[in-house]
Every structure is written in C-alpha cells, then in structure tokens.
CSV table of C-alpha atoms and ligand atoms in Angstrom, one decimal:
chain,number,residue,atom,x,y,z
A,1,MET,CA,-41.0,-84.0,130.8
A,2,ILE,CA,-38.2,-81.8,129.4
A,3,ILE,CA,-38.5,-80.2,126.0
A,4,GLU,CA,-35.3,-81.9,124.8
A,5,SER,CA,-37.2,-85.3,125.1
A,6,ILE,CA,-39.9,-83.9,122.8
A,7,LEU,CA,-37.8,-81.9,120.4
A,8,PRO,CA,-34.4,-83.6,120.7
A,9,THR,CA,-31.4,-81.9,119.0
A,10,PRO,CA,-31.0,-84.0,115.9
A,11,ASN,CA,-27.7,-85.8,115.3
A,12,ILE,CA,-26.2,-84.4,112.1
A,13,PHE,CA,-24.4,-87.7,111.5
A,14,ASP,CA,-27.8,-89.2,110.7
A,15,ALA,CA,-27.8,-87.0,107.6
A,16,LYS,CA,-28.1,-88.7,104.3
A,17,ARG,CA,-28.9,-85.7,102.0
A,18,VAL,CA,-27.8,-82.3,103.1
A,19,LEU,CA,-28.8,-79.1,101.3
A,20,CYS,CA,-26.4,-76.3,102.1
A,21,ILE,CA,-27.9,-72.9,101.3
A,22,GLN,CA,-25.4,-70.0,101.1
A,23,PRO,CA,-25.6,-66.3,100.2
A,24,HIS,CA,-22.3,-66.3,98.3
A,25,TYR,CA,-20.1,-68.9,96.7
A,26,ASP,CA,-17.7,-69.4,99.5
A,27,ASP,CA,-19.8,-69.2,102.7
A,28,ASN,CA,-20.5,-72.9,103.2
A,29,ASP,CA,-16.9,-73.7,102.9
A,30,ILE,CA,-15.4,-70.9,104.9
A,31,ALA,CA,-17.8,-71.6,107.8
A,32,ALA,CA,-18.5,-75.3,107.7
A,33,ALA,CA,-16.3,-77.2,105.2
A,34,GLY,CA,-14.7,-79.2,108.0
A,35,THR,CA,-18.1,-80.4,109.2
A,36,LEU,CA,-19.4,-80.9,105.6
A,37,THR,CA,-16.4,-83.0,104.8
A,38,LEU,CA,-17.1,-85.2,107.8
A,39,LEU,CA,-20.7,-85.6,106.7
A,40,HIS,CA,-19.6,-86.6,103.2
A,41,GLN,CA,-17.1,-89.1,104.6
A,42,ASN,CA,-20.0,-90.4,106.7
A,43,GLY,CA,-21.9,-91.2,103.5
A,44,ALA,CA,-24.1,-88.1,103.2
A,45,GLU,CA,-24.8,-86.5,99.8
A,46,LEU,CA,-24.0,-82.8,99.7
A,47,PHE,CA,-26.0,-80.3,97.6
A,48,TYR,CA,-25.0,-76.6,97.5
A,49,LEU,CA,-27.4,-73.8,96.6
A,50,THR,CA,-26.0,-70.3,96.2
A,51,ALA,CA,-28.4,-67.4,96.4
A,52,THR,CA,-26.5,-64.5,94.8
A,53,ASP,CA,-24.3,-64.1,91.8
A,54,ASP,CA,-21.4,-63.0,94.1
A,55,LEU,CA,-20.1,-60.6,91.4
A,56,MET,CA,-19.3,-57.7,93.9
A,57,GLY,CA,-16.5,-59.6,95.6
A,58,VAL,CA,-14.5,-60.5,92.5
A,59,VAL,CA,-11.1,-58.9,92.9
A,60,ASP,CA,-10.1,-58.6,89.3
A,61,HIS,CA,-12.1,-55.6,88.0
A,62,SER,CA,-10.9,-56.1,84.5
A,63,LEU,CA,-13.1,-59.2,84.1
A,64,SER,CA,-16.5,-58.9,82.4
A,65,ASN,CA,-19.4,-60.2,84.4
A,66,GLU,CA,-19.4,-63.3,82.3
A,67,GLU,CA,-15.7,-63.9,82.9
A,68,ALA,CA,-16.1,-63.3,86.6
A,69,ALA,CA,-19.0,-65.7,86.8
A,70,LYS,CA,-16.9,-68.3,85.1
A,71,ALA,CA,-14.0,-67.8,87.5
A,72,LEU,CA,-16.3,-68.0,90.5
A,73,LYS,CA,-17.8,-71.3,89.3
A,74,ARG,CA,-14.4,-72.7,88.5
A,75,ASP,CA,-13.3,-72.0,92.1
A,76,GLN,CA,-16.5,-73.4,93.5
A,77,PHE,CA,-16.2,-76.6,91.5
A,78,ALA,CA,-12.6,-77.0,92.5
A,79,ALA,CA,-13.5,-76.6,96.2
A,80,GLY,CA,-16.6,-78.9,95.8
A,81,LYS,CA,-14.4,-81.6,94.4
A,82,ILE,CA,-12.2,-81.5,97.4
A,83,ILE,CA,-15.1,-81.7,99.9
A,84,GLY,CA,-17.2,-84.1,97.9
A,85,VAL,CA,-20.1,-81.9,96.9
A,86,LYS,CA,-22.5,-83.9,94.6
A,87,GLU,CA,-24.4,-81.0,93.0
A,88,GLN,CA,-24.2,-77.2,92.8
A,89,TYR,CA,-27.2,-74.9,92.0
A,90,TRP,CA,-27.2,-71.1,91.7
A,91,LEU,CA,-30.1,-68.6,91.8
A,92,GLY,CA,-28.2,-65.6,90.6
A,93,TYR,CA,-29.8,-62.9,92.8
A,94,PRO,CA,-27.7,-59.7,92.6
A,95,ASP,CA,-24.9,-59.7,95.1
A,96,ALA,CA,-25.5,-57.0,97.7
A,97,GLY,CA,-28.3,-55.8,95.5
A,98,GLU,CA,-32.1,-55.3,95.7
A,99,TYR,CA,-34.2,-58.4,95.4
A,100,ASP,CA,-37.4,-59.7,96.8
A,101,TYR,CA,-37.3,-61.8,100.0
A,102,PHE,CA,-40.4,-63.8,99.0
A,103,ALA,CA,-39.0,-64.6,95.6
A,104,LEU,CA,-35.9,-66.0,97.4
A,105,ARG,CA,-38.1,-68.0,99.7
A,106,ARG,CA,-40.1,-69.5,96.8
A,107,ASP,CA,-36.8,-70.6,95.2
A,108,PHE,CA,-35.6,-72.1,98.4
A,109,LEU,CA,-38.9,-74.0,98.7
A,110,LYS,CA,-38.4,-75.3,95.2
A,111,TYR,CA,-35.0,-76.8,95.9
A,112,ILE,CA,-36.0,-78.2,99.3
A,113,ARG,CA,-39.0,-79.9,97.7
A,114,MET,CA,-36.9,-81.1,94.8
A,115,ILE,CA,-33.8,-82.3,96.6
A,116,GLN,CA,-35.7,-83.5,99.8
A,117,PRO,CA,-32.8,-83.1,102.2
A,118,ASP,CA,-33.0,-84.5,105.7
A,119,PHE,CA,-30.8,-81.6,106.9
A,120,VAL,CA,-30.5,-78.0,105.7
A,121,VAL,CA,-27.3,-76.1,106.5
A,122,THR,CA,-27.3,-72.4,106.2
A,123,VAL,CA,-26.1,-69.1,107.6
A,124,ASP,CA,-27.4,-67.8,111.0
A,125,PRO,CA,-29.6,-64.8,110.1
A,126,TRP,CA,-29.8,-63.8,113.8
A,127,LEU,CA,-26.0,-63.3,114.1
A,128,THR,CA,-25.7,-60.1,116.1
A,129,TYR,CA,-23.9,-57.3,114.2
A,130,GLU,CA,-24.3,-59.1,110.9
A,131,ALA,CA,-24.5,-56.2,108.4
A,132,HIS,CA,-24.6,-58.0,105.1
A,133,HIS,CA,-28.2,-58.2,104.0
A,134,ASP,CA,-27.6,-61.2,101.7
A,135,HIS,CA,-26.7,-63.2,104.8
A,136,ILE,CA,-29.7,-62.1,106.8
A,137,GLN,CA,-32.2,-62.7,103.9
A,138,THR,CA,-30.7,-66.0,102.9
A,139,GLY,CA,-30.6,-67.5,106.4
A,140,LEU,CA,-34.1,-66.3,107.2
A,141,ALA,CA,-35.6,-67.4,103.9
A,142,ALA,CA,-33.9,-70.8,104.2
A,143,ALA,CA,-35.2,-71.3,107.8
A,144,GLU,CA,-38.7,-70.3,106.7
A,145,ALA,CA,-38.6,-72.6,103.7
A,146,VAL,CA,-37.6,-75.4,106.0
A,147,ILE,CA,-40.7,-74.9,108.2
A,148,PHE,CA,-43.0,-74.4,105.2
A,149,ALA,CA,-41.7,-77.2,103.0
A,150,GLY,CA,-44.5,-79.5,103.8
A,151,LEU,CA,-47.2,-76.8,103.5
A,152,THR,CA,-47.9,-77.1,99.8
A,153,LYS,CA,-50.5,-74.4,99.9
A,154,ILE,CA,-47.5,-72.1,100.0
A,155,PRO,CA,-46.2,-72.3,96.4
A,156,SER,CA,-42.6,-72.5,95.4
A,157,SER,CA,-41.3,-70.9,92.3
A,158,ASP,CA,-41.9,-74.1,90.3
A,159,PRO,CA,-45.4,-75.6,90.1
A,160,THR,CA,-44.1,-78.8,88.5
A,161,VAL,CA,-41.9,-79.4,91.6
A,162,ASP,CA,-44.8,-78.6,93.9
A,163,SER,CA,-47.2,-81.0,92.2
A,164,ALA,CA,-44.7,-83.8,92.3
A,165,TYR,CA,-43.7,-83.2,95.9
A,166,LYS,CA,-44.4,-85.9,98.5
A,167,GLU,CA,-44.1,-84.7,102.0
A,168,HIS,CA,-40.8,-85.7,103.6
A,169,ASP,CA,-39.1,-85.3,106.9
A,170,ILE,CA,-36.5,-82.6,107.5
A,171,LYS,CA,-34.7,-83.8,110.7
A,172,GLY,CA,-32.9,-80.6,111.4
A,173,ILE,CA,-31.4,-77.3,110.5
A,174,VAL,CA,-27.8,-76.3,111.1
A,175,PHE,CA,-26.7,-72.7,111.3
A,176,TYR,CA,-23.1,-71.7,110.8
A,177,HIS,CA,-21.6,-68.2,111.3
A,178,THR,CA,-23.4,-68.2,114.6
A,179,ARG,CA,-22.7,-66.6,117.9
A,180,GLU,CA,-24.9,-69.0,119.8
A,181,PRO,CA,-23.6,-72.5,119.0
A,182,ASN,CA,-24.9,-75.5,120.8
A,183,GLN,CA,-22.3,-77.8,119.3
A,184,VAL,CA,-18.6,-77.5,118.4
A,185,MET,CA,-17.7,-80.0,115.7
A,186,ASP,CA,-14.3,-81.6,116.0
A,187,ILE,CA,-12.8,-80.8,112.6
A,188,SER,CA,-9.2,-81.7,113.5
A,189,ALA,CA,-9.2,-84.5,111.0
A,190,THR,CA,-10.7,-82.5,108.2
A,191,TRP,CA,-8.9,-79.1,108.8
A,192,GLU,CA,-6.4,-79.6,105.9
A,193,THR,CA,-9.2,-80.5,103.5
A,194,LYS,CA,-11.2,-77.4,104.6
A,195,ILE,CA,-8.2,-75.1,104.0
A,196,ALA,CA,-7.4,-76.7,100.6
A,197,ALA,CA,-11.1,-76.0,99.6
A,198,VAL,CA,-11.1,-72.4,101.0
A,199,ARG,CA,-7.8,-71.7,99.0
A,200,CYS,CA,-9.7,-72.5,95.8
A,201,TYR,CA,-11.6,-69.2,96.0
A,202,GLU,CA,-9.0,-67.3,94.1
A,203,ALA,CA,-11.4,-65.0,92.3
A,204,GLN,CA,-12.6,-63.4,95.5
A,205,PHE,CA,-9.4,-63.0,97.5
A,206,ASN,CA,-6.0,-61.6,96.6
A,207,GLN,CA,-3.1,-63.4,98.2
A,208,ALA,CA,-2.8,-61.2,101.2
A,209,ASP,CA,-6.5,-61.3,102.0
A,210,MET,CA,-6.5,-65.1,101.5
A,211,ASP,CA,-3.6,-65.5,103.9
A,212,ARG,CA,-5.4,-63.3,106.4
A,213,LEU,CA,-8.5,-65.3,106.1
A,214,ILE,CA,-6.7,-68.6,106.7
A,215,MET,CA,-5.0,-67.0,109.7
A,216,ALA,CA,-8.4,-66.0,111.1
A,217,LEU,CA,-9.9,-69.4,110.5
A,218,ASP,CA,-6.9,-71.0,112.1
A,219,ALA,CA,-7.2,-68.9,115.2
A,220,LYS,CA,-11.0,-69.2,115.4
A,221,SER,CA,-10.9,-73.0,115.0
A,222,ARG,CA,-8.5,-73.3,117.9
A,223,GLN,CA,-10.4,-70.7,120.0
A,224,VAL,CA,-13.7,-72.5,119.8
A,225,ALA,CA,-12.0,-75.8,120.7
A,226,ALA,CA,-10.7,-74.4,123.9
A,227,GLY,CA,-11.7,-76.7,126.8
A,228,GLU,CA,-12.7,-79.5,124.4
A,229,SER,CA,-10.8,-82.7,123.9
A,230,PHE,CA,-9.8,-81.8,120.4
A,231,ALA,CA,-7.7,-79.1,118.7
A,232,ARG,CA,-9.9,-77.5,116.1
A,233,GLY,CA,-13.6,-76.9,115.9
A,234,GLU,CA,-16.4,-75.3,114.0
A,235,PRO,CA,-19.3,-73.8,116.0
A,236,LEU,CA,-22.8,-74.7,114.9
A,237,LYS,CA,-26.3,-74.2,116.0
A,238,VAL,CA,-28.2,-77.5,115.4
A,239,LEU,CA,-31.9,-77.4,115.8
A,240,HIS,CA,-34.9,-79.6,115.4
A,241,THR,CA,-37.0,-78.0,112.7
A,242,SER,CA,-39.9,-77.5,115.1
A,243,ALA,CA,-37.6,-75.3,117.2
A,244,LEU,CA,-37.8,-72.7,114.4
A,245,HIS,CA,-41.1,-71.2,115.5
A,246,CYS,CA,-42.4,-69.7,118.8
A,247,GLY,CA,-39.3,-70.3,120.8
A,248,PHE,CA,-39.2,-74.0,121.4
B,1,LIG,ZN1,-21.2,-64.3,102.3
C-alpha cells in the first residue's frame, strides 16, 4: 500500500472555509491571490489572519503609526474586496520585532478553533534562504496550530473559544512562497484579479518598487508554468495535515 492512499494529498477545491495566515498584510495576495480567487469563485469563504502590524514596511515615514496602520488596513480591505475575502483579523505583533513564538501559536490556535477552516493556507517556514523571522515564525506556528487544533489540552489564547470548541476536520494545509511545490495552480484566469489586488498595497511600495514587484510576479508566474498546459501558475505545497509530523 502506498502512503498516498493513506494520506492522500487533499484537493484544495474541496475547500469551504479557508483560513489564510500571513506574517504581513500583503503576503497572502502576493503569493497566492490567483489561487485564493479561484477558491472563492468555487464557493469557499476566505478568512485572512495577519500576524504582525507591518509598520516597518510603510514607505511614507511622515505617517504616525496610527496613520500608517489605517493606510495598511485601507489597502488590505481594497485588495480583499477584489479577491472576495469574507473577514480580516489582525494580531498586531511587532513587524520584524521581538515576540514570543508560543504566544503567536496560542493566537493561531484560537482563530483555527474559532473559524474552523477545512484548509489553512500559510507561508512555507522551511523555505531555504528565508531570512525574515516573521515568515519563519508565522509559517511554523500556523503549521503547529493545525496539528494541535484538536488537542484541547493545549490552550489557545482564549479560554472561551477553547471551551466552545468542537473538534473539526482540517483537510489540508497549503504553503505558499515554497521552493518545494507539489502543485502548480493554473491562475491564468485570475491573473488580472491578482495583479489588481496586489496593486492596492500602496502604503508599502513606491511606484518603482510596485512595478518591479509586478514584473517579478509576471516572470515567476510564467516560469513556474513552463511545461504545463497553461500560461501562468502559482507554486504550492499542499499537504494532508498528518503529513506535518515525522516525515509522512
Ligand atoms: Zn511578508
């Protein structure tokens, strides 16, 4: 019996409720907006949870932290409207700052138990040469929270959520920003939507940087689709949740 028959790679188009956990305001959309738009069009509800306050990347240094936070949220709501995000949540950990891994994991447990997603989408914490600690912490804490969601002896940050929680099934986890994809999603039909959403993130990019980002996304989307029957793709690692422990 091959392992794939016991732990089959889940089909992300079975997703009904998708929790997308990102380090910064724009990560979900830059990496996976094409796929997430497809899932929304397929009837899935999308929930975004952002770990940090993202204040370090705001380009206009004349803005106060309050003004910068407002601008970031304005951009994220505009992008979310384009993609079809149902709900946005923020944890406000200091961007590129010092914070506790286990506090982050407790918060992720809370939102997983509260939202009860059937898929969790997040950043690949094992991306080789990833130097940004927010990405490593967020991806790892999200993956751990996925495997611990049903273990209610492990508390989340909200006892009320924990006591109301009824065990539910998480079919799979999807990592973006990965160097080891096992699927390339055909995003040819949602490419324009993705780019329209990415362009909303004005607080974090000046015009030249935004244009460079779009050029890079354009090249990457074509590069990963080489040899496929479609023009543009997003590389993803899609795993059965039981594959997140001991190498299955
Ligand atoms: Zn990021």
